[in-house]
Amino acid sequence: NAGVTQTPKFQVLKTGQSMTLQCAQDMNHEYMSWYRQDPGMGLRLIHYSVGAGITDQGEVPNGYNVSRSTTEDFPLRLLSAAPSQTSVYFCASASDYEQYFGPGTRLTVT
Amino acid sequence: GEDVEQSLFLSVREGDSSVINCTYTDSSSTYLYWYKQEPGAGLQLLTYIFSNMDMKQDQRLTVLLNKKDKHLSLRIADTQTGDSAIYFCAESLHNAGNMLTFGGGTRLMVKP
């Protein structure tokens, strides 16, 4: 099993550009989520999904969209990038009680 | 404000025990977790405890849960330099899709 994979590992965007961060898992987990981690802070939940076709907002959803058309994939879209979205983004998938994280995408918005 | 709180920093000598503390506020938490993050890496699940337990031991790791005081601790026995990292505690609510609320992380430095 590859576990949770994320692409790209690094990305630099200009203000106003859009992009999609990819996340995939091969563990057949129902739960998937996106977090952002800012320097010196813990992770904050952006959006999550409890199954294909079902998504909901987390703590910091503004500026991001998600969709869950398959169990395996949970992409995160930045609609119009802003410098405040400079962060490290982690995708996670979970079974009933174990949550596994991807390696992260480091995003810089200039 | 944060629902989960941790001290920022802990320094120990190699071979000593480390104790990292965490307090949480949501009494309906189902599971409580400890994650380890090394520089530039993702989060590695170390261990977790169900809220109806008060202790869990896994090799060098011991988790203690005081549900009355909403206090969680992680004890690392015989701490090694490879244990230097940031440790995050997190709580989840089973009826909220298992989403996690994280503390700010405790940076553990192990001196040789």
PDB file of C-alpha atoms in Angstrom:
ATOM      1  CA  ASN A   1       0.000   0.000   0.000  1.00  0.00           C
ATOM      2  CA  ALA A   2       1.241   3.474  -0.839  1.00  0.00           C
ATOM      3  CA  GLY A   3      -0.901   4.936   1.969  1.00  0.00           C
ATOM      4  CA  VAL A   4      -1.739   8.616   1.468  1.00  0.00           C
ATOM      5  CA  THR A   5      -0.003  10.353  -1.417  1.00  0.00           C
ATOM      6  CA  GLN A   6       0.040  14.058  -2.216  1.00  0.00           C
ATOM      7  CA  THR A   7       1.216  16.002  -5.244  1.00  0.00           C
ATOM      8  CA  PRO A   8       2.976  18.283  -5.779  1.00  0.00           C
ATOM      9  CA  LYS A   9       5.511  18.364  -2.946  1.00  0.00           C
ATOM     10  CA  PHE A  10       6.290  22.042  -3.526  1.00  0.00           C
ATOM     11  CA  GLN A  11       4.458  24.809  -5.395  1.00  0.00           C
ATOM     12  CA  VAL A  12       4.925  28.540  -5.868  1.00  0.00           C
ATOM     13  CA  LEU A  13       1.946  30.574  -7.045  1.00  0.00           C
ATOM     14  CA  LYS A  14       1.365  34.205  -7.814  1.00  0.00           C
ATOM     15  CA  THR A  15      -1.488  36.030  -6.105  1.00  0.00           C
ATOM     16  CA  GLY A  16      -4.729  35.377  -7.960  1.00  0.00           C
ATOM     17  CA  GLN A  17      -3.668  32.116  -9.601  1.00  0.00           C
ATOM     18  CA  SER A  18      -5.671  28.964  -9.049  1.00  0.00           C
ATOM     19  CA  MET A  19      -4.472  25.417  -8.590  1.00  0.00           C
ATOM     20  CA  THR A  20      -5.466  21.988  -7.319  1.00  0.00           C
ATOM     21  CA  LEU A  21      -3.580  20.009  -4.681  1.00  0.00           C
ATOM     22  CA  GLN A  22      -4.004  16.295  -5.266  1.00  0.00           C
ATOM     23  CA  CYS A  23      -4.538  13.670  -2.575  1.00  0.00           C
ATOM     24  CA  ALA A  24      -5.090   9.953  -3.005  1.00  0.00           C
ATOM     25  CA  GLN A  25      -5.312   6.975  -0.654  1.00  0.00           C
ATOM     26  CA  ASP A  26      -5.364   3.259  -1.342  1.00  0.00           C
ATOM     27  CA  MET A  27      -6.618   2.040   2.026  1.00  0.00           C
ATOM     28  CA  ASN A  28     -10.324   2.226   1.143  1.00  0.00           C
ATOM     29  CA  HIS A  29     -10.908   4.707   3.974  1.00  0.00           C
ATOM     30  CA  GLU A  30     -14.209   6.540   4.069  1.00  0.00           C
ATOM     31  CA  TYR A  31     -12.918   9.577   5.918  1.00  0.00           C
ATOM     32  CA  MET A  32     -10.581  12.065   4.241  1.00  0.00           C
ATOM     33  CA  SER A  33      -9.586  15.568   5.236  1.00  0.00           C
ATOM     34  CA  TRP A  34      -7.342  18.520   4.450  1.00  0.00           C
ATOM     35  CA  TYR A  35      -5.372  20.474   7.047  1.00  0.00           C
ATOM     36  CA  ARG A  36      -3.021  23.398   6.847  1.00  0.00           C
ATOM     37  CA  GLN A  37      -0.036  23.915   9.106  1.00  0.00           C
ATOM     38  CA  ASP A  38       1.376  27.366   9.654  1.00  0.00           C
ATOM     39  CA  PRO A  39       4.763  28.014  11.309  1.00  0.00           C
ATOM     40  CA  GLY A  40       4.778  27.219  15.031  1.00  0.00           C
ATOM     41  CA  MET A  41       1.187  26.046  14.989  1.00  0.00           C
ATOM     42  CA  GLY A  42      -0.726  22.826  15.003  1.00  0.00           C
ATOM     43  CA  LEU A  43      -2.837  21.704  12.086  1.00  0.00           C
ATOM     44  CA  ARG A  44      -6.143  23.368  11.297  1.00  0.00           C
ATOM     45  CA  LEU A  45      -8.924  21.596   9.437  1.00  0.00           C
ATOM     46  CA  ILE A  46      -9.926  23.080   6.079  1.00  0.00           C
ATOM     47  CA  HIS A  47     -12.482  20.618   4.671  1.00  0.00           C
ATOM     48  CA  TYR A  48     -13.356  17.005   5.254  1.00  0.00           C
ATOM     49  CA  SER A  49     -15.345  14.179   3.700  1.00  0.00           C
ATOM     50  CA  VAL A  50     -17.083  11.226   5.310  1.00  0.00           C
ATOM     51  CA  GLY A  51     -17.553   9.378   2.032  1.00  0.00           C
ATOM     52  CA  ALA A  52     -17.774   9.757  -1.724  1.00  0.00           C
ATOM     53  CA  GLY A  53     -20.116  12.598  -2.624  1.00  0.00           C
ATOM     54  CA  ILE A  54     -20.156  14.070   0.897  1.00  0.00           C
ATOM     55  CA  THR A  55     -18.001  17.014   1.988  1.00  0.00           C
ATOM     56  CA  ASP A  56     -18.186  19.582   4.751  1.00  0.00           C
ATOM     57  CA  GLN A  57     -16.327  22.626   6.003  1.00  0.00           C
ATOM     58  CA  GLY A  58     -13.773  22.598   8.762  1.00  0.00           C
ATOM     59  CA  GLU A  59     -12.324  25.410  10.822  1.00  0.00           C
ATOM     60  CA  VAL A  60     -10.713  27.452   8.004  1.00  0.00           C
ATOM     61  CA  PRO A  61     -12.589  26.726   4.725  1.00  0.00           C
ATOM     62  CA  ASN A  62     -12.560  30.180   3.091  1.00  0.00           C
ATOM     63  CA  GLY A  63     -10.716  30.306  -0.231  1.00  0.00           C
ATOM     64  CA  TYR A  64     -10.767  26.535  -0.742  1.00  0.00           C
ATOM     65  CA  ASN A  65     -13.072  24.089  -2.496  1.00  0.00           C
ATOM     66  CA  VAL A  66     -13.153  20.304  -2.361  1.00  0.00           C
ATOM     67  CA  SER A  67     -14.996  17.474  -4.051  1.00  0.00           C
ATOM     68  CA  ARG A  68     -15.079  13.723  -3.465  1.00  0.00           C
ATOM     69  CA  SER A  69     -16.181  11.881  -6.576  1.00  0.00           C
ATOM     70  CA  THR A  70     -14.378   8.656  -5.634  1.00  0.00           C
ATOM     71  CA  THR A  71     -13.351   6.997  -2.362  1.00  0.00           C
ATOM     72  CA  GLU A  72      -9.691   7.241  -3.333  1.00  0.00           C
ATOM     73  CA  ASP A  73      -9.303  10.904  -4.311  1.00  0.00           C
ATOM     74  CA  PHE A  74      -9.903  14.164  -2.440  1.00  0.00           C
ATOM     75  CA  PRO A  75      -8.481  17.185  -4.322  1.00  0.00           C
ATOM     76  CA  LEU A  76      -8.227  20.633  -2.734  1.00  0.00           C
ATOM     77  CA  ARG A  77      -8.741  23.636  -5.017  1.00  0.00           C
ATOM     78  CA  LEU A  78      -7.443  27.117  -4.367  1.00  0.00           C
ATOM     79  CA  LEU A  79      -9.718  29.420  -6.320  1.00  0.00           C
ATOM     80  CA  SER A  80      -7.658  32.636  -6.254  1.00  0.00           C
ATOM     81  CA  ALA A  81      -4.457  32.253  -4.281  1.00  0.00           C
ATOM     82  CA  ALA A  82      -3.577  34.824  -1.614  1.00  0.00           C
ATOM     83  CA  PRO A  83      -0.341  35.262   0.391  1.00  0.00           C
ATOM     84  CA  SER A  84      -2.284  34.237   3.534  1.00  0.00           C
ATOM     85  CA  GLN A  85      -2.585  30.768   1.974  1.00  0.00           C
ATOM     86  CA  THR A  86       1.171  30.244   2.146  1.00  0.00           C
ATOM     87  CA  SER A  87       1.360  27.134   4.295  1.00  0.00           C
ATOM     88  CA  VAL A  88       2.061  23.422   4.356  1.00  0.00           C
ATOM     89  CA  TYR A  89      -0.997  21.395   3.414  1.00  0.00           C
ATOM     90  CA  PHE A  90      -1.586  17.896   4.699  1.00  0.00           C
ATOM     91  CA  CYS A  91      -4.150  15.434   3.465  1.00  0.00           C
ATOM     92  CA  ALA A  92      -5.288  12.630   5.753  1.00  0.00           C
ATOM     93  CA  SER A  93      -7.438   9.552   5.540  1.00  0.00           C
ATOM     94  CA  ALA A  94      -8.966   7.684   8.430  1.00  0.00           C
ATOM     95  CA  SER A  95     -10.464   4.373   9.354  1.00  0.00           C
ATOM     96  CA  ASP A  96     -12.692   4.280  12.409  1.00  0.00           C
ATOM     97  CA  TYR A  97      -9.988   5.447  14.758  1.00  0.00           C
ATOM     98  CA  GLU A  98      -6.632   5.726  12.994  1.00  0.00           C
ATOM     99  CA  GLN A  99      -5.849   8.779  10.906  1.00  0.00           C
ATOM    100  CA  TYR A 100      -2.925   8.703   8.481  1.00  0.00           C
ATOM    101  CA  PHE A 101      -1.294  11.733   6.957  1.00  0.00           C
ATOM    102  CA  GLY A 102       0.314  12.324   3.583  1.00  0.00           C
ATOM    103  CA  PRO A 103       3.805  13.850   3.317  1.00  0.00           C
ATOM    104  CA  GLY A 104       2.495  17.375   2.727  1.00  0.00           C
ATOM    105  CA  THR A 105       2.564  20.036   0.009  1.00  0.00           C
ATOM    106  CA  ARG A 106       4.549  23.174   0.750  1.00  0.00           C
ATOM    107  CA  LEU A 107       2.790  26.114  -0.959  1.00  0.00           C
ATOM    108  CA  THR A 108       4.159  29.635  -1.287  1.00  0.00           C
ATOM    109  CA  VAL A 109       2.002  32.447  -2.665  1.00  0.00           C
ATOM    110  CA  THR A 110       3.894  35.567  -3.715  1.00  0.00           C
TER     111      THR A 110
ATOM    112  CA  GLY B   1      -9.081  30.025  21.480  1.00  0.00           C
ATOM    113  CA  GLU B   2      -7.537  26.587  21.133  1.00  0.00           C
ATOM    114  CA  ASP B   3      -9.435  23.587  22.400  1.00  0.00           C
ATOM    115  CA  VAL B   4      -6.240  21.595  22.877  1.00  0.00           C
ATOM    116  CA  GLU B   5      -3.233  23.111  24.634  1.00  0.00           C
ATOM    117  CA  GLN B   6       0.375  22.003  25.021  1.00  0.00           C
ATOM    118  CA  SER B   7       3.528  23.541  26.375  1.00  0.00           C
ATOM    119  CA  LEU B   8       5.838  24.750  23.625  1.00  0.00           C
ATOM    120  CA  PHE B   9       9.152  23.220  24.544  1.00  0.00           C
ATOM    121  CA  LEU B  10      10.790  20.388  26.507  1.00  0.00           C
ATOM    122  CA  SER B  11      14.476  19.608  26.853  1.00  0.00           C
ATOM    123  CA  VAL B  12      15.795  16.337  28.329  1.00  0.00           C
ATOM    124  CA  ARG B  13      19.073  14.404  28.446  1.00  0.00           C
ATOM    125  CA  GLU B  14      19.508  11.204  26.486  1.00  0.00           C
ATOM    126  CA  GLY B  15      18.445   8.210  28.577  1.00  0.00           C
ATOM    127  CA  ASP B  16      16.059  10.221  30.775  1.00  0.00           C
ATOM    128  CA  SER B  17      12.281   9.982  30.550  1.00  0.00           C
ATOM    129  CA  SER B  18      10.306  12.685  28.774  1.00  0.00           C
ATOM    130  CA  VAL B  19       6.775  13.649  29.728  1.00  0.00           C
ATOM    131  CA  ILE B  20       4.764  15.763  27.318  1.00  0.00           C
ATOM    132  CA  ASN B  21       1.487  17.146  28.617  1.00  0.00           C
ATOM    133  CA  CYS B  22      -1.730  18.181  26.909  1.00  0.00           C
ATOM    134  CA  THR B  23      -5.067  19.542  28.082  1.00  0.00           C
ATOM    135  CA  TYR B  24      -8.288  19.452  26.124  1.00  0.00           C
ATOM    136  CA  THR B  25     -11.699  20.954  26.661  1.00  0.00           C
ATOM    137  CA  ASP B  26     -14.222  18.784  24.833  1.00  0.00           C
ATOM    138  CA  SER B  27     -15.539  16.178  27.251  1.00  0.00           C
ATOM    139  CA  SER B  28     -17.200  14.289  24.403  1.00  0.00           C
ATOM    140  CA  SER B  29     -13.883  13.473  22.743  1.00  0.00           C
ATOM    141  CA  THR B  30     -13.839   9.893  21.592  1.00  0.00           C
ATOM    142  CA  TYR B  31     -10.167   9.297  20.885  1.00  0.00           C
ATOM    143  CA  LEU B  32      -7.028  11.159  21.869  1.00  0.00           C
ATOM    144  CA  TYR B  33      -3.881  10.903  19.795  1.00  0.00           C
ATOM    145  CA  TRP B  34      -0.184  11.580  19.851  1.00  0.00           C
ATOM    146  CA  TYR B  35       1.593  12.402  16.594  1.00  0.00           C
ATOM    147  CA  LYS B  36       5.304  12.965  15.960  1.00  0.00           C
ATOM    148  CA  GLN B  37       6.592  15.366  13.324  1.00  0.00           C
ATOM    149  CA  GLU B  38      10.252  15.457  12.340  1.00  0.00           C
ATOM    150  CA  PRO B  39      11.639  18.494  10.466  1.00  0.00           C
ATOM    151  CA  GLY B  40      10.250  18.799   6.958  1.00  0.00           C
ATOM    152  CA  ALA B  41       8.161  15.644   7.337  1.00  0.00           C
ATOM    153  CA  GLY B  42       4.520  14.751   7.727  1.00  0.00           C
ATOM    154  CA  LEU B  43       2.835  13.557  10.889  1.00  0.00           C
ATOM    155  CA  GLN B  44       3.479  10.065  12.145  1.00  0.00           C
ATOM    156  CA  LEU B  45       0.817   8.462  14.321  1.00  0.00           C
ATOM    157  CA  LEU B  46       2.555   7.306  17.508  1.00  0.00           C
ATOM    158  CA  THR B  47      -0.318   6.053  19.599  1.00  0.00           C
ATOM    159  CA  TYR B  48      -3.889   6.767  20.567  1.00  0.00           C
ATOM    160  CA  ILE B  49      -6.176   6.089  23.490  1.00  0.00           C
ATOM    161  CA  PHE B  50      -9.894   5.616  23.656  1.00  0.00           C
ATOM    162  CA  SER B  51     -11.603   7.941  26.084  1.00  0.00           C
ATOM    163  CA  ASN B  52     -12.837   5.144  28.341  1.00  0.00           C
ATOM    164  CA  MET B  53      -9.258   4.043  29.083  1.00  0.00           C
ATOM    165  CA  ASP B  54      -6.883   5.662  31.537  1.00  0.00           C
ATOM    166  CA  MET B  55      -3.576   4.191  30.426  1.00  0.00           C
ATOM    167  CA  LYS B  56      -2.009   2.615  27.387  1.00  0.00           C
ATOM    168  CA  GLN B  57       1.532   1.316  27.052  1.00  0.00           C
ATOM    169  CA  ASP B  58       3.316   0.602  23.799  1.00  0.00           C
ATOM    170  CA  GLN B  59       7.017  -0.257  24.120  1.00  0.00           C
ATOM    171  CA  ARG B  60       8.760   2.957  25.301  1.00  0.00           C
ATOM    172  CA  LEU B  61       5.560   4.999  25.133  1.00  0.00           C
ATOM    173  CA  THR B  62       3.029   5.340  27.943  1.00  0.00           C
ATOM    174  CA  VAL B  63      -0.127   7.400  27.537  1.00  0.00           C
ATOM    175  CA  LEU B  64      -2.019   8.518  30.627  1.00  0.00           C
ATOM    176  CA  LEU B  65      -5.505   9.988  30.433  1.00  0.00           C
ATOM    177  CA  ASN B  66      -7.197  11.825  33.292  1.00  0.00           C
ATOM    178  CA  LYS B  67     -10.675  12.333  31.944  1.00  0.00           C
ATOM    179  CA  LYS B  68     -11.887  14.251  34.994  1.00  0.00           C
ATOM    180  CA  ASP B  69      -9.174  16.892  34.547  1.00  0.00           C
ATOM    181  CA  LYS B  70      -9.141  16.555  30.725  1.00  0.00           C
ATOM    182  CA  HIS B  71      -5.412  15.943  30.859  1.00  0.00           C
ATOM    183  CA  LEU B  72      -3.416  13.698  28.551  1.00  0.00           C
ATOM    184  CA  SER B  73       0.276  12.896  28.820  1.00  0.00           C
ATOM    185  CA  LEU B  74       2.847  11.023  26.762  1.00  0.00           C
ATOM    186  CA  ARG B  75       5.818   9.514  28.557  1.00  0.00           C
ATOM    187  CA  ILE B  76       8.812   8.394  26.502  1.00  0.00           C
ATOM    188  CA  ALA B  77      11.128   6.111  28.454  1.00  0.00           C
ATOM    189  CA  ASP B  78      14.883   6.074  27.767  1.00  0.00           C
ATOM    190  CA  THR B  79      14.640   9.070  25.455  1.00  0.00           C
ATOM    191  CA  GLN B  80      17.004   8.949  22.475  1.00  0.00           C
ATOM    192  CA  THR B  81      18.330  11.712  20.191  1.00  0.00           C
ATOM    193  CA  GLY B  82      16.116  10.267  17.452  1.00  0.00           C
ATOM    194  CA  ASP B  83      13.108  11.200  19.558  1.00  0.00           C
ATOM    195  CA  SER B  84      13.855  14.907  18.981  1.00  0.00           C
ATOM    196  CA  ALA B  85      10.814  16.212  17.107  1.00  0.00           C
ATOM    197  CA  ILE B  86       7.576  18.110  17.581  1.00  0.00           C
ATOM    198  CA  TYR B  87       4.842  16.141  19.320  1.00  0.00           C
ATOM    199  CA  PHE B  88       1.213  16.984  18.737  1.00  0.00           C
ATOM    200  CA  CYS B  89      -1.735  15.816  20.760  1.00  0.00           C
ATOM    201  CA  ALA B  90      -5.127  15.779  19.093  1.00  0.00           C
ATOM    202  CA  GLU B  91      -8.687  14.899  19.966  1.00  0.00           C
ATOM    203  CA  SER B  92     -11.425  13.558  17.743  1.00  0.00           C
ATOM    204  CA  LEU B  93     -15.160  13.214  17.908  1.00  0.00           C
ATOM    205  CA  HIS B  94     -16.448  10.030  16.359  1.00  0.00           C
ATOM    206  CA  ASN B  95     -19.666  11.671  15.379  1.00  0.00           C
ATOM    207  CA  ALA B  96     -17.793  14.429  13.508  1.00  0.00           C
ATOM    208  CA  GLY B  97     -16.198  12.212  10.895  1.00  0.00           C
ATOM    209  CA  ASN B  98     -13.181  11.573  13.096  1.00  0.00           C
ATOM    210  CA  MET B  99     -11.839  15.023  12.358  1.00  0.00           C
ATOM    211  CA  LEU B 100      -8.992  16.030  14.589  1.00  0.00           C
ATOM    212  CA  THR B 101      -8.423  19.152  16.650  1.00  0.00           C
ATOM    213  CA  PHE B 102      -4.711  19.621  17.278  1.00  0.00           C
ATOM    214  CA  GLY B 103      -2.701  21.271  19.963  1.00  0.00           C
ATOM    215  CA  GLY B 104       0.063  23.659  18.942  1.00  0.00           C
ATOM    216  CA  GLY B 105       2.783  21.048  19.387  1.00  0.00           C
ATOM    217  CA  THR B 106       5.603  20.528  21.902  1.00  0.00           C
ATOM    218  CA  ARG B 107       9.149  20.648  20.599  1.00  0.00           C
ATOM    219  CA  LEU B 108      11.232  17.950  22.320  1.00  0.00           C
ATOM    220  CA  MET B 109      14.982  18.443  22.298  1.00  0.00           C
ATOM    221  CA  VAL B 110      17.140  15.543  23.461  1.00  0.00           C
ATOM    222  CA  LYS B 111      20.685  16.424  24.495  1.00  0.00           C
ATOM    223  CA  PRO B 112      23.413  13.759  24.258  1.00  0.00           C
TER     224      PRO B 112
END
